[in-house]
mmCIF file of N, CA and C in Angstrom:
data_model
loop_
_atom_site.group_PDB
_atom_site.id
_atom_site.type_symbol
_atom_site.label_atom_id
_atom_site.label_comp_id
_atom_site.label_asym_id
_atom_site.label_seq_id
_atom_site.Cartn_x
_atom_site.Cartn_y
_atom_site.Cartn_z
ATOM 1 N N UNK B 1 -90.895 -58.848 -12.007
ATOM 2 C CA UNK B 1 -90.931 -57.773 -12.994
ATOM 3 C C UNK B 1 -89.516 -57.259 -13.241
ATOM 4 N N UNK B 2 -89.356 -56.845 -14.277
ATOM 5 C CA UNK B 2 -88.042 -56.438 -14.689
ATOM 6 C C UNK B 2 -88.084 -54.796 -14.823
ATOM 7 N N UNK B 3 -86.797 -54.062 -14.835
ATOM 8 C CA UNK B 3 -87.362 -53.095 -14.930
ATOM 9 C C UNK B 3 -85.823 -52.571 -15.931
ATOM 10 N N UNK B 4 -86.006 -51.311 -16.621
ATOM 11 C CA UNK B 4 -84.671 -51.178 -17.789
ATOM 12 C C UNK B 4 -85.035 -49.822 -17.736
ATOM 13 N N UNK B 5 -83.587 -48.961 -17.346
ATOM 14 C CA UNK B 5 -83.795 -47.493 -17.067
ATOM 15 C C UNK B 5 -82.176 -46.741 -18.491
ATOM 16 N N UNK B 6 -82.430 -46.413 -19.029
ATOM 17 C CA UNK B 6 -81.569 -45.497 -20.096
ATOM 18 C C UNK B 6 -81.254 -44.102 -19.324
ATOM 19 N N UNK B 7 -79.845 -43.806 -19.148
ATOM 20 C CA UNK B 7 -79.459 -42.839 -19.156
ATOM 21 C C UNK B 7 -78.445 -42.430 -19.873
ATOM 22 N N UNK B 8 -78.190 -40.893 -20.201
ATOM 23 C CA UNK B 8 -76.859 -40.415 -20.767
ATOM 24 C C UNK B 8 -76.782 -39.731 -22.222
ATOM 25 N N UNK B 9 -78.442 -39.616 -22.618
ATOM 26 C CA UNK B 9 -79.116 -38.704 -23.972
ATOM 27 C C UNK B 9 -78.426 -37.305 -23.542
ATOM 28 N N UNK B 10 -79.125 -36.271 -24.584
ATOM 29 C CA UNK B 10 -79.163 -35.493 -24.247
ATOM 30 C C UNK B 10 -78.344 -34.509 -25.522
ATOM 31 N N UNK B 11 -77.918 -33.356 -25.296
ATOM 32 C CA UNK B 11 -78.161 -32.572 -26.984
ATOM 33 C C UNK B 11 -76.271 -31.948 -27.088
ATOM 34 N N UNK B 12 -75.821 -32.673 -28.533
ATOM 35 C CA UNK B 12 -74.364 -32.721 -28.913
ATOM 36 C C UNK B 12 -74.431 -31.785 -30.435
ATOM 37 N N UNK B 13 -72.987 -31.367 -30.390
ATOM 38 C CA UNK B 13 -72.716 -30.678 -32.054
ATOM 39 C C UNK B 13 -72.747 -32.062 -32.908
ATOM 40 N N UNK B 14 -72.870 -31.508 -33.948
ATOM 41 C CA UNK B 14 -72.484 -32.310 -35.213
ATOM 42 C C UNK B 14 -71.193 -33.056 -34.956
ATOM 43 N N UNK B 15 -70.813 -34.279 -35.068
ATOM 44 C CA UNK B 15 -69.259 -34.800 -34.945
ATOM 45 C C UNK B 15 -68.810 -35.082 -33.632
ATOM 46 N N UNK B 16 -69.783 -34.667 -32.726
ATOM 47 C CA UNK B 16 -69.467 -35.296 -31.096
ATOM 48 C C UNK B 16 -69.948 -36.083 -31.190
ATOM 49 N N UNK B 17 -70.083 -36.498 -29.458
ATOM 50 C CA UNK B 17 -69.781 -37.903 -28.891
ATOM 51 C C UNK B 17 -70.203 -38.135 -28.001
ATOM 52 N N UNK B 18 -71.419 -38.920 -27.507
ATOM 53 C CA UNK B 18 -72.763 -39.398 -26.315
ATOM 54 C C UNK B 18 -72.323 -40.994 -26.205
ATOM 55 N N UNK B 19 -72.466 -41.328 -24.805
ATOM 56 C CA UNK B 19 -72.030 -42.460 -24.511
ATOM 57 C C UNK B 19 -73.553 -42.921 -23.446
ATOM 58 N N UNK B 20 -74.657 -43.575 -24.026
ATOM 59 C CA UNK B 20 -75.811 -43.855 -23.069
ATOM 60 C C UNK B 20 -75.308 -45.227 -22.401
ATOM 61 N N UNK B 21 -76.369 -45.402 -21.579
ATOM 62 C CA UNK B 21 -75.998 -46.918 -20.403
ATOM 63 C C UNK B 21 -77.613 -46.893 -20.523
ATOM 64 N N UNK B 22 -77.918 -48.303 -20.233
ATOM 65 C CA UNK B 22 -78.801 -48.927 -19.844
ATOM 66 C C UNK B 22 -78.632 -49.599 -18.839
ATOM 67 N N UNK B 23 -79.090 -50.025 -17.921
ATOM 68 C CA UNK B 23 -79.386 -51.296 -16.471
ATOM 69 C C UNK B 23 -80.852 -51.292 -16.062
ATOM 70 N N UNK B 24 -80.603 -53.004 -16.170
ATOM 71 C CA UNK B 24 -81.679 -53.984 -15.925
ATOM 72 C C UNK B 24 -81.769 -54.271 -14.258
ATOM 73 N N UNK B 25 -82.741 -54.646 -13.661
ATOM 74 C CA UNK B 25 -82.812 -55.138 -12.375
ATOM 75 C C UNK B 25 -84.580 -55.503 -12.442
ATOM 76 N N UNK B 26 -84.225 -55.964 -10.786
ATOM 77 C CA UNK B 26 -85.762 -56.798 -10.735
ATOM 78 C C UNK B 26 -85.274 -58.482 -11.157
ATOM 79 N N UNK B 27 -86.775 -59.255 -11.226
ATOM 80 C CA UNK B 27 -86.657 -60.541 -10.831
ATOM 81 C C UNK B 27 -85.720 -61.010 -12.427
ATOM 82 N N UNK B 28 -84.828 -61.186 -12.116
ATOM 83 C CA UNK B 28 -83.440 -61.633 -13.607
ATOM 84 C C UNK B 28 -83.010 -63.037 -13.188
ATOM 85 N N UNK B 29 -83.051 -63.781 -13.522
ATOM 86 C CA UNK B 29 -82.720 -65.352 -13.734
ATOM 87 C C UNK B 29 -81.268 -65.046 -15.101
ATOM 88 N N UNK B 30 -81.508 -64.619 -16.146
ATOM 89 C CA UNK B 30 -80.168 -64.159 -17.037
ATOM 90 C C UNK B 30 -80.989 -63.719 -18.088
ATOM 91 N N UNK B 31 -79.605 -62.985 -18.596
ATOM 92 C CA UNK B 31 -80.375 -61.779 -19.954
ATOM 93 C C UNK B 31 -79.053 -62.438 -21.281
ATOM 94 N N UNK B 32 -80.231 -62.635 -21.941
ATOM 95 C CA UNK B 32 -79.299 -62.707 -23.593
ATOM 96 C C UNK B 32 -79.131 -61.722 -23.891
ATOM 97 N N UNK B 33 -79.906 -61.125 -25.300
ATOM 98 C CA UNK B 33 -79.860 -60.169 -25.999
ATOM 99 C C UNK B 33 -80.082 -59.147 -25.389
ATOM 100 N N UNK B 34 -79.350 -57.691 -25.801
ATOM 101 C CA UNK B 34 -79.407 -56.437 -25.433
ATOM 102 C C UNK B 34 -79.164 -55.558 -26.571
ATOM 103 N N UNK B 35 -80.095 -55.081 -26.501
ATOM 104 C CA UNK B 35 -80.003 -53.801 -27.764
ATOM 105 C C UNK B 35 -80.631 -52.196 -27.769
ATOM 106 N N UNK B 36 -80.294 -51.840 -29.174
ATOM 107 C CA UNK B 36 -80.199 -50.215 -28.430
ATOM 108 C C UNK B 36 -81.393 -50.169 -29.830
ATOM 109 N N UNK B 37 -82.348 -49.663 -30.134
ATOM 110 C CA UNK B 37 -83.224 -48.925 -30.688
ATOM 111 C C UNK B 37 -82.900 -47.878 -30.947
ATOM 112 N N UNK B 38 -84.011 -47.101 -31.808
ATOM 113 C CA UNK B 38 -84.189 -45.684 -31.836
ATOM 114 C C UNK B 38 -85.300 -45.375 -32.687
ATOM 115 N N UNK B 39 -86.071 -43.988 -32.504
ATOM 116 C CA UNK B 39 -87.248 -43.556 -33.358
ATOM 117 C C UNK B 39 -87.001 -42.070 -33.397
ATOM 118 N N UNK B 40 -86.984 -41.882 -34.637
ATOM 119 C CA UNK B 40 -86.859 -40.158 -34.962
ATOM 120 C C UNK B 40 -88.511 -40.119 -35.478
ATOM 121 N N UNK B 41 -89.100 -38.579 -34.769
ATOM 122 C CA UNK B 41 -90.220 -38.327 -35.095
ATOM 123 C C UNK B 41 -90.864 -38.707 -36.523
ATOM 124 N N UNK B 42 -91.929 -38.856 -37.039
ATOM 125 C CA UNK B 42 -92.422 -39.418 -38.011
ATOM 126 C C UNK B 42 -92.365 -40.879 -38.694
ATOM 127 N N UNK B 43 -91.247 -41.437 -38.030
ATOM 128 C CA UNK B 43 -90.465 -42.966 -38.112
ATOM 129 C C UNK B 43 -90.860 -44.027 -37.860
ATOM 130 N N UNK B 44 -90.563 -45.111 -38.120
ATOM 131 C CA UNK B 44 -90.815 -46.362 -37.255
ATOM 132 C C UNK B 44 -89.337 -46.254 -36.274
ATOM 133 N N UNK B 45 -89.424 -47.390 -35.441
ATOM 134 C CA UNK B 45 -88.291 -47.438 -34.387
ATOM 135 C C UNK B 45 -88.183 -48.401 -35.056
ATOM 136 N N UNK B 46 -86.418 -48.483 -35.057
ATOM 137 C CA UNK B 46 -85.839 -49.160 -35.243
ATOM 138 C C UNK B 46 -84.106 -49.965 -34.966
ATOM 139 N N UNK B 47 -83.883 -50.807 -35.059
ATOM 140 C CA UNK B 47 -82.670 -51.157 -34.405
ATOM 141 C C UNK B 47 -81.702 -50.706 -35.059
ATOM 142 N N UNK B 48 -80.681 -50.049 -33.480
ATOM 143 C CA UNK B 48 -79.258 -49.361 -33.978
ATOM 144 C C UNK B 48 -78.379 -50.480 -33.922
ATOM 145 N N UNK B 49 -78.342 -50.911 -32.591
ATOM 146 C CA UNK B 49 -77.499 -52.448 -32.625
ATOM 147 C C UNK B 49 -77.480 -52.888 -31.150
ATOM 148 N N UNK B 50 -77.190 -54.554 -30.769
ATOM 149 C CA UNK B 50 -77.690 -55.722 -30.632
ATOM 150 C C UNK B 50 -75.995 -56.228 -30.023
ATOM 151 N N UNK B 51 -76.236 -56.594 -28.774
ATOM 152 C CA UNK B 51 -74.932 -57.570 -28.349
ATOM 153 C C UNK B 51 -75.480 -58.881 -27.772
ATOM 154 N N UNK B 52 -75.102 -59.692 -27.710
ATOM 155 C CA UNK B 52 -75.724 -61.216 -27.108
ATOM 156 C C UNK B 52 -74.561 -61.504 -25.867
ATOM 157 N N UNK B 53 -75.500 -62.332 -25.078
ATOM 158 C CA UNK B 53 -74.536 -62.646 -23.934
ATOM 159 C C UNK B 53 -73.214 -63.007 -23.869
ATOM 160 N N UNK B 54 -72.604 -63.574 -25.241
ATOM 161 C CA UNK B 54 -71.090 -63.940 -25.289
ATOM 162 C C UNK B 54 -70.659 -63.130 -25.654
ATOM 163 N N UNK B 55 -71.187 -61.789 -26.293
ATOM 164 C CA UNK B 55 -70.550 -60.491 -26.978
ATOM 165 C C UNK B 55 -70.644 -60.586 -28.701
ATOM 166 N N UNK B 56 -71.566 -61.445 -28.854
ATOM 167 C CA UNK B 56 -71.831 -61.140 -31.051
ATOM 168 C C UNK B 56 -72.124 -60.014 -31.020
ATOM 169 N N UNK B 57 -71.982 -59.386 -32.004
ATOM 170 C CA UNK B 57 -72.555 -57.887 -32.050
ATOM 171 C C UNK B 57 -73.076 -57.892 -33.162
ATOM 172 N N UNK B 58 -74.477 -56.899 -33.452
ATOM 173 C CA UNK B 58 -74.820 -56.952 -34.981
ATOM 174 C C UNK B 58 -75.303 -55.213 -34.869
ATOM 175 N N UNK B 59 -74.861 -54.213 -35.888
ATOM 176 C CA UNK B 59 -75.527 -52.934 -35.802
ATOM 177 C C UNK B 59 -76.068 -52.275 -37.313
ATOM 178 N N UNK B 60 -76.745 -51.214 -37.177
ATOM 179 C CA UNK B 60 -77.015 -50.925 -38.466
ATOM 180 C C UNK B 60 -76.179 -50.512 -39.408
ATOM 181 N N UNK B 61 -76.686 -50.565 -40.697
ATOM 182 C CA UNK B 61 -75.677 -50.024 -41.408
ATOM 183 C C UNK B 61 -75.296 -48.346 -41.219
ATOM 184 N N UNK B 62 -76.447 -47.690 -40.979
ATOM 185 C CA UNK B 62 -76.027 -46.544 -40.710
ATOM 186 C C UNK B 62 -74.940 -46.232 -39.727
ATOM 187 N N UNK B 63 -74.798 -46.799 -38.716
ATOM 188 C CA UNK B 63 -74.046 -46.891 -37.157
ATOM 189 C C UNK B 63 -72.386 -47.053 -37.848
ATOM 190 N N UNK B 64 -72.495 -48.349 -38.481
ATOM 191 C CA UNK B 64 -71.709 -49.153 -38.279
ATOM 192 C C UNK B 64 -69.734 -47.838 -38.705
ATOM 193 N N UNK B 65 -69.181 -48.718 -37.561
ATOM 194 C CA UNK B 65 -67.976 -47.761 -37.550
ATOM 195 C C UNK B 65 -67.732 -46.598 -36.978
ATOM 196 N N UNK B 66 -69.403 -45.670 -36.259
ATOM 197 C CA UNK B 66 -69.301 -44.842 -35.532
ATOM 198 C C UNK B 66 -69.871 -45.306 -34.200
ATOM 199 N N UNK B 67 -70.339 -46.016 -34.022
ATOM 200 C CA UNK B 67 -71.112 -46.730 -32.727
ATOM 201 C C UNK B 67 -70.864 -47.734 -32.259
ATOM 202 N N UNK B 68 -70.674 -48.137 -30.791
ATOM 203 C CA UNK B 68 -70.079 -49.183 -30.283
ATOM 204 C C UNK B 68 -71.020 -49.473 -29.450
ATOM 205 N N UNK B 69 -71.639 -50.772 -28.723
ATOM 206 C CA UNK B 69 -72.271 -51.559 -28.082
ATOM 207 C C UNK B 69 -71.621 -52.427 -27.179
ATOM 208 N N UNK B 70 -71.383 -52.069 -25.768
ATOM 209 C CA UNK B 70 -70.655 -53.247 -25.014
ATOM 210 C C UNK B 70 -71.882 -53.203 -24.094
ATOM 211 N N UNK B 71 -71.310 -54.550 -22.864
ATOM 212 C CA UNK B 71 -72.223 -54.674 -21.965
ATOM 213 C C UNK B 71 -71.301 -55.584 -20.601
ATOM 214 N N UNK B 72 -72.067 -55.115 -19.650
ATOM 215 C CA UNK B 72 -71.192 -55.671 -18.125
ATOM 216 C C UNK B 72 -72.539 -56.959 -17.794
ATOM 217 N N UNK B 73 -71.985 -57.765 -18.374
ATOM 218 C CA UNK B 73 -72.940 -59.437 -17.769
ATOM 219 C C UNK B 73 -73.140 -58.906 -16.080
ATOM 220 N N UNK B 74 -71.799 -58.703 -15.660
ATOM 221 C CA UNK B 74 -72.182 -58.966 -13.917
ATOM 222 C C UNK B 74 -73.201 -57.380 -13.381
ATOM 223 N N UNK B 75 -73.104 -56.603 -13.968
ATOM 224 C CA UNK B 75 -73.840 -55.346 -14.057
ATOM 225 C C UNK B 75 -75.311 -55.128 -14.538
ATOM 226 N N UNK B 76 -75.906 -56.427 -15.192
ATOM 227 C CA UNK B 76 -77.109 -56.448 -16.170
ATOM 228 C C UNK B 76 -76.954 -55.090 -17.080
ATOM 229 N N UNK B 77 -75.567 -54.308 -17.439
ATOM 230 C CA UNK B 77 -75.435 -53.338 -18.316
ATOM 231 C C UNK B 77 -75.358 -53.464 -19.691
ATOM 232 N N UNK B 78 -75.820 -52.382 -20.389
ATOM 233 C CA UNK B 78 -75.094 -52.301 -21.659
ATOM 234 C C UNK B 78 -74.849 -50.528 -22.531
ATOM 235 N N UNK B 79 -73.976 -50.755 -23.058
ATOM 236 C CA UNK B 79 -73.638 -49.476 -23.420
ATOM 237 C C UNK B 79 -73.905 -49.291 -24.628
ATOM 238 N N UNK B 80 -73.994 -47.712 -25.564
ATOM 239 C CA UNK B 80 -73.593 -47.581 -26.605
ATOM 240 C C UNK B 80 -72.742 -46.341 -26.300
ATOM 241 N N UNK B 81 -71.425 -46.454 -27.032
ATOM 242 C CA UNK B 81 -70.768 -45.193 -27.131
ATOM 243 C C UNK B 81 -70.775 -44.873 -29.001
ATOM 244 N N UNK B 82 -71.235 -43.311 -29.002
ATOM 245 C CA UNK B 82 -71.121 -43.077 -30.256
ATOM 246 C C UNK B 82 -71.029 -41.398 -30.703
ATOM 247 N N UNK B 83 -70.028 -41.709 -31.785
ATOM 248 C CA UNK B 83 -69.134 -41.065 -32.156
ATOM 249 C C UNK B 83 -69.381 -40.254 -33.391
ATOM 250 N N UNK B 84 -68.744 -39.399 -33.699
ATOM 251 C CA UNK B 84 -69.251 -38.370 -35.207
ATOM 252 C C UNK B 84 -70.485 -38.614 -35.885
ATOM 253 N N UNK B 85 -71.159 -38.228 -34.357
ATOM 254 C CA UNK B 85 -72.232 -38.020 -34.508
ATOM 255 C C UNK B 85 -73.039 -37.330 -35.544
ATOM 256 N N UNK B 86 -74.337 -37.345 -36.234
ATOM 257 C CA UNK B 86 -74.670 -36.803 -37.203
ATOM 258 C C UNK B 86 -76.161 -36.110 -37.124
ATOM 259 N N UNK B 87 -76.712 -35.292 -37.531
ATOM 260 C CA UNK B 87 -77.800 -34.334 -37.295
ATOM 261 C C UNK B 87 -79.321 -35.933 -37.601
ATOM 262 N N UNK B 88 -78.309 -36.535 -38.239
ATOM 263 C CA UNK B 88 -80.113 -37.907 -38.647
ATOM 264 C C UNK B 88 -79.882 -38.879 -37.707
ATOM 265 N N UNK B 89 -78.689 -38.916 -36.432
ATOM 266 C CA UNK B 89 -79.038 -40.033 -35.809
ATOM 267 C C UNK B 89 -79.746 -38.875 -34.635
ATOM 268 N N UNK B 90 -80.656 -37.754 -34.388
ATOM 269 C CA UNK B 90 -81.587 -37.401 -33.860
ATOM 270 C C UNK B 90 -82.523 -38.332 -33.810
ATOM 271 N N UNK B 91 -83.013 -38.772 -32.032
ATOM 272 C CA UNK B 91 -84.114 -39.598 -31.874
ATOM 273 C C UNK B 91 -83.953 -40.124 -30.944
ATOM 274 N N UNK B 92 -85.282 -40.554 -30.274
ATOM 275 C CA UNK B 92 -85.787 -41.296 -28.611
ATOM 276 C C UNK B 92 -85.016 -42.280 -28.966
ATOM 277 N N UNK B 93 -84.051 -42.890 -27.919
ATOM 278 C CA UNK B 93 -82.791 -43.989 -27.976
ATOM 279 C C UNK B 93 -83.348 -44.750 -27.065
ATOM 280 N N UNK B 94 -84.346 -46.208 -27.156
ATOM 281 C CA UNK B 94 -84.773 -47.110 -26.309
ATOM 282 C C UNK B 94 -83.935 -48.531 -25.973
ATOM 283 N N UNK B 95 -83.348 -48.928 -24.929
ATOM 284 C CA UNK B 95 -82.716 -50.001 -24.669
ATOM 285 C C UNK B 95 -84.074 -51.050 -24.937
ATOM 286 N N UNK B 96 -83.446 -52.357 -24.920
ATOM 287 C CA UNK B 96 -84.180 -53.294 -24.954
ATOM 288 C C UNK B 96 -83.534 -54.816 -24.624
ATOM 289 N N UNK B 97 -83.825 -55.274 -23.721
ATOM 290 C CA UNK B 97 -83.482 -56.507 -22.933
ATOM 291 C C UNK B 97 -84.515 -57.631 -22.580
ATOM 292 N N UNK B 98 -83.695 -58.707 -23.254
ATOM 293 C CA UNK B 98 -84.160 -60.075 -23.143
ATOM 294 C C UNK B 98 -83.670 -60.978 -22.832
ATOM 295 N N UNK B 99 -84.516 -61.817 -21.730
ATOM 296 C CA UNK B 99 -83.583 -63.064 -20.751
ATOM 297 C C UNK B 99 -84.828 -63.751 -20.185
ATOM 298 N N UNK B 100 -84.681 -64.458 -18.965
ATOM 299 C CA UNK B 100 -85.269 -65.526 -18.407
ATOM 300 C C UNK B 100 -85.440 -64.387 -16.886
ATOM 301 N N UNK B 101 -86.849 -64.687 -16.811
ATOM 302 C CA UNK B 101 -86.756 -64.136 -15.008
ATOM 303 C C UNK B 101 -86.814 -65.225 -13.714
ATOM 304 N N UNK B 102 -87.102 -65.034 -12.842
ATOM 305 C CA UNK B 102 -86.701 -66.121 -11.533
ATOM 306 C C UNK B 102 -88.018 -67.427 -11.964
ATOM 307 N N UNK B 103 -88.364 -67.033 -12.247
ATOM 308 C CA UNK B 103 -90.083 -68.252 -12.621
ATOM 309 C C UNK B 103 -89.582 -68.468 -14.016
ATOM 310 N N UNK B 104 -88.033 -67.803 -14.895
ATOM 311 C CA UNK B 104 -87.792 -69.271 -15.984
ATOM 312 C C UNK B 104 -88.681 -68.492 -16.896
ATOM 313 N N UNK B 105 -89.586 -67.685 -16.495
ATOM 314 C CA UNK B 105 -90.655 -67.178 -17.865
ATOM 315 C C UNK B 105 -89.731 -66.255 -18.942
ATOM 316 N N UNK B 106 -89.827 -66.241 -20.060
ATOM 317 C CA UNK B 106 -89.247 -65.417 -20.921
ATOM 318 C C UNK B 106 -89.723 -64.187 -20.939
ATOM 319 N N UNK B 107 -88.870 -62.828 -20.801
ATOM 320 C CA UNK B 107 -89.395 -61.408 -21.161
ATOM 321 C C UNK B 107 -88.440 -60.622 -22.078
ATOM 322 N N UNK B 108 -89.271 -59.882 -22.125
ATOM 323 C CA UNK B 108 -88.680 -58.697 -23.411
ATOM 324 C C UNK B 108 -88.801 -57.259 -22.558
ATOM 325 N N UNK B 109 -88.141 -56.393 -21.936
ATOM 326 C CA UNK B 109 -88.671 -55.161 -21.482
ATOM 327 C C UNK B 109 -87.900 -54.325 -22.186
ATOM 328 N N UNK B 110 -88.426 -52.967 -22.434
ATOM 329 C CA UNK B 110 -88.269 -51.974 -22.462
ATOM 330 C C UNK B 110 -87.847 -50.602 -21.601
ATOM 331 N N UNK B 111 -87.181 -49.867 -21.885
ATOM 332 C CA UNK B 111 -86.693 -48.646 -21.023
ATOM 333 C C UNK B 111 -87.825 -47.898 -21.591
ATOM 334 N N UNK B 112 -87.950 -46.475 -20.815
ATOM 335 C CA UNK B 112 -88.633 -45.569 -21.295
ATOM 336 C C UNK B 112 -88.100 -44.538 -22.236
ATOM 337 N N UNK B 113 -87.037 -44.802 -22.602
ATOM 338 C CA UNK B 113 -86.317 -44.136 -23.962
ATOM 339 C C UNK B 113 -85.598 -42.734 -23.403
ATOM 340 N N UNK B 114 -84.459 -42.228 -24.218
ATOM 341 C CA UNK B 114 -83.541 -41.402 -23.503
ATOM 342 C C UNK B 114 -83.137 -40.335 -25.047
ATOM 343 N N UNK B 115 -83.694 -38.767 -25.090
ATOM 344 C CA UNK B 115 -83.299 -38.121 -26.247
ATOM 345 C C UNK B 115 -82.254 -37.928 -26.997
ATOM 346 N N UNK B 116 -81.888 -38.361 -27.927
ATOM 347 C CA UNK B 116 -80.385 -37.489 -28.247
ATOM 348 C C UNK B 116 -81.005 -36.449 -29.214
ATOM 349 N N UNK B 117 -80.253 -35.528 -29.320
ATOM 350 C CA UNK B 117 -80.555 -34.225 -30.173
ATOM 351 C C UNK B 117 -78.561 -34.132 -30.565
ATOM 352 N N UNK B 118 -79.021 -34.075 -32.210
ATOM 353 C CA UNK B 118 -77.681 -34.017 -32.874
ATOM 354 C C UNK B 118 -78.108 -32.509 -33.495
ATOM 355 N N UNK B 119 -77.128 -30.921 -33.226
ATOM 356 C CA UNK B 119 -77.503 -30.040 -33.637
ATOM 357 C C UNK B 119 -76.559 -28.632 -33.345
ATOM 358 N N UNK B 120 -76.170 -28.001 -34.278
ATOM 359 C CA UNK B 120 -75.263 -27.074 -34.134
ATOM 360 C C UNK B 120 -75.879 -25.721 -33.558
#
C-alpha cells in the first residue's frame, strides 16, 4: 500500500506565498508522475500541475509563472511553491502520485488534501 501525506496549506494575504510538500512511502518499486490538484467549493478538481520522473513539467494556465513544481526522486517528494498568490487559487490542494509498487502492480494514490485560503 502506498500512502501520500500533503503538508504546508493553510491561510495567506492576497500576493503571498505557500510552499506545500507532498511524500510518498509504503510498498514503492518507483514513481513517475507527480502532481498537484485542486478543488474550490462548488468545482470539479482539477489539475494545477504535473512533474514526471526526469523533471517535464506541465501546469495550468492559470498557475503558470506564479507556481513552481519540483520533486526529490530520492525523497519520493514533490513540491509546489507558489507565489502572488490570488483570492481564486482558494481550495483543497490534493497531491497525486503514480508509479509501480514492489508486486510491479501499477497505482495511482491520493493524499487527503491540504487547505489553502487566499484572503485579506
Amino acid at each position: 500500500q502506498v500512502h501520500v501525506v500533503e503538508s504546508g496549506g493553510g491561510l495567506v494575504q492576497p500576493g503571498g506565498s505557500l510552499r506545500l510538500s507532498c511524500a510518498a512511502s509504503g510498498s514503492i518499486f518507483s514513481i513517475n508522475a507527480m502532481g498537484w490538484y485542486r478543488q474550490a467549493p462548488g468545482k470539479e478538481r482539477e489539475l494545477v500541475a504535473l512533474i514526471t520522473r526526469v523533471g517535464n513539467t506541465n501546469y495550468a494556465d492559470s498557475v503558470k509563472g506564479r507556481f513552481t513544481i519540483s520533486r526529490d526522486n530520492a525523497k519520493n517528494t514533490v513540491y509546489l511553491q507558489m507565489s502572488s498568490l490570488k483570492p481564486d487559487d482558494t481550495a483543497v490542494y490534493y497531491c497525486n502520485v503514480e508509479g509501480r509498487n514492489r508486486q510491479w502492480v501499477q497505482f495511482g494514490s491520493w493524499g487527503q488534501g491540504t487547505q489553502v485560503t487566499v484572503s485579506s
